[in-house]
C-alpha positions as MATLAB code, in Angstrom:
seq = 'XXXXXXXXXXXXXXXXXXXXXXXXXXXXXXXXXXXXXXXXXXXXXXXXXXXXXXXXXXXXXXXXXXXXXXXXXXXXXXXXXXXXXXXXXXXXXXXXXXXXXXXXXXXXXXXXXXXXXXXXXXXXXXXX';
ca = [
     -62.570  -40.024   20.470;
     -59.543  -39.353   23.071;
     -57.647  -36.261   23.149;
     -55.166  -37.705   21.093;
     -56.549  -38.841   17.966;
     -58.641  -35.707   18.014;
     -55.294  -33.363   17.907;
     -53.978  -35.491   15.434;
     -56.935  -35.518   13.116;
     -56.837  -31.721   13.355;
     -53.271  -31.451   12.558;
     -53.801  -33.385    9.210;
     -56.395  -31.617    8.347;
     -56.391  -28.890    5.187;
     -54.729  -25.481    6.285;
     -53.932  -26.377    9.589;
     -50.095  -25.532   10.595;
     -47.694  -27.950   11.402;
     -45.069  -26.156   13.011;
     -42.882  -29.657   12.778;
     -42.965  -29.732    9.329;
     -42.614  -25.898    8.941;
     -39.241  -25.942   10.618;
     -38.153  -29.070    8.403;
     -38.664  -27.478    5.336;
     -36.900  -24.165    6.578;
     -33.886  -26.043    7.057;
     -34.326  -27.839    4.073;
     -34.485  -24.688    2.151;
     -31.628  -23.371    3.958;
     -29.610  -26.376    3.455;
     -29.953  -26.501   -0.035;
     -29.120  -22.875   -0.683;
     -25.894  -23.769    1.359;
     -25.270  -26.364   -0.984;
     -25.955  -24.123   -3.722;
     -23.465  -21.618   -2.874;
     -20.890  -24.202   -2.341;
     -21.253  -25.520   -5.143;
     -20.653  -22.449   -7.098;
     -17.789  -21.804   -5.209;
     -15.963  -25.064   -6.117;
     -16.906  -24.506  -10.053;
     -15.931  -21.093   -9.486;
     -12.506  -21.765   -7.599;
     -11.805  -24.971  -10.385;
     -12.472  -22.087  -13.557;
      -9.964  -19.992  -11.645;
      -7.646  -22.885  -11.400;
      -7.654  -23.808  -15.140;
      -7.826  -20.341  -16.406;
      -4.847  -19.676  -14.093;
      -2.687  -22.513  -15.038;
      -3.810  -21.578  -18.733;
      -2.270  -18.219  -18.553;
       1.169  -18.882  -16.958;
       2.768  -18.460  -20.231;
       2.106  -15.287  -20.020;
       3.403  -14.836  -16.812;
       6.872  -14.793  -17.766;
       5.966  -11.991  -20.125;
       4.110   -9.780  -17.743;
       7.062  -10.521  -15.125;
       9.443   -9.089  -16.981;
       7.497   -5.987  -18.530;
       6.201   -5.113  -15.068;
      10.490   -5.578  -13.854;
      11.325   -3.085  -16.579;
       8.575   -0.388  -16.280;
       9.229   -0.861  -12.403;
      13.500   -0.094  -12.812;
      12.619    2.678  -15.646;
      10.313    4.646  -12.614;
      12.519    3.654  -10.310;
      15.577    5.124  -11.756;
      13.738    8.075  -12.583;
      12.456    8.309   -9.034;
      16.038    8.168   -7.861;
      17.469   10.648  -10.406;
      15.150   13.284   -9.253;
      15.462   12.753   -5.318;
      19.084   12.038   -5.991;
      18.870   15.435   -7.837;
      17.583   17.691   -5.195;
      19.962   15.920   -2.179;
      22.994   16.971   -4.184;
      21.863   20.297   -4.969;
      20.997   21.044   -1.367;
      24.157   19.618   -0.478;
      26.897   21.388   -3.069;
      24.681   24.711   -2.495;
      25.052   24.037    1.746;
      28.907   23.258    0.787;
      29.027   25.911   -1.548;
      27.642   28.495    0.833;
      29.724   27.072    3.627;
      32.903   27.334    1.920;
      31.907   31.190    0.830;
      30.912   32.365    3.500;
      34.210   31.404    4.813;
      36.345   33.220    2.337;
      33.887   35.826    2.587;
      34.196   36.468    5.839;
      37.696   36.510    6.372;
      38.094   38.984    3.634;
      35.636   41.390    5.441;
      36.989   40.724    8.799;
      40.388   42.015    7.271;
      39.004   44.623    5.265;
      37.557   46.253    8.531;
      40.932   45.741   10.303;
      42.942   47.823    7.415;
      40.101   50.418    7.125;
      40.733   51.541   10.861;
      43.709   51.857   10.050;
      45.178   49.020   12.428;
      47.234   46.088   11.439;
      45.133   43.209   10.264;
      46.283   39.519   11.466;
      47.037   37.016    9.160;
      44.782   35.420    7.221;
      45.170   32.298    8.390;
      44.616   33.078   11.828;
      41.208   34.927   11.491;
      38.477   31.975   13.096;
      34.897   32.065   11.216;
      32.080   30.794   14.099;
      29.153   30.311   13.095;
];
């Protein structure tokens, strides 16, 4: 017998490895798990689709609850940090205009307590 027919008389032979038809059923196995997963992906993606177009009924009604529940916190949201900017504001404005008539009272005061004639009211300048 030549070389040849001897190697492939061993090759056919029982549990001998054929590393040809080792690699075609790895990518035989891997192509069909492919396939597999694709395949669940379209059924899964068409359910979706249905189930989706099902529901849009419902959509309308979930729209416009979400819309009000979203304006109600909203406006709640905005009262309180609408809240605290005017506060801090009137009290700054408050303080501010206080502080001012405050002042000028005391800066008179002190004028009339030492005995010295105190300017007019009006002309007394509050720096800050």
């Amino acid at each position: 017998m030549s070389n040849e027919t001897t190697e492939e008389a061993t090759s056919l032979q029982p549990g001998r490895h054929d590393e040809n038809n080792d690699t075609v059923a790895i990518r035989k196995a891997t192509l069909a798990t492919i396939l597999a997963g694709v395949a669940v992906a379209v059924v899964l993606g068409i359910g979706g689709y249905l189930f989706g177009k099902n529901s849009g009924e419902d959509l309308e009604a979930a729209r416009a609850t979400g819309t009000t529940a979203g304006r109600a916190v909203g406006e709640k949201r905005g009262d309180i940090r609408g809240f605290r900017a005017g506060f801090a504001k009137g009290k700054s404005l408050g303080f501010a205009v206080s502080y001012n008539q405050a002042y000028k009272i005391a800066y008179l005061d002190a004028w009339e307590e030492a005995g010295l004639d105190a300017p007019p009211k009006k002309d007394v300048k509050v720096s800050r």
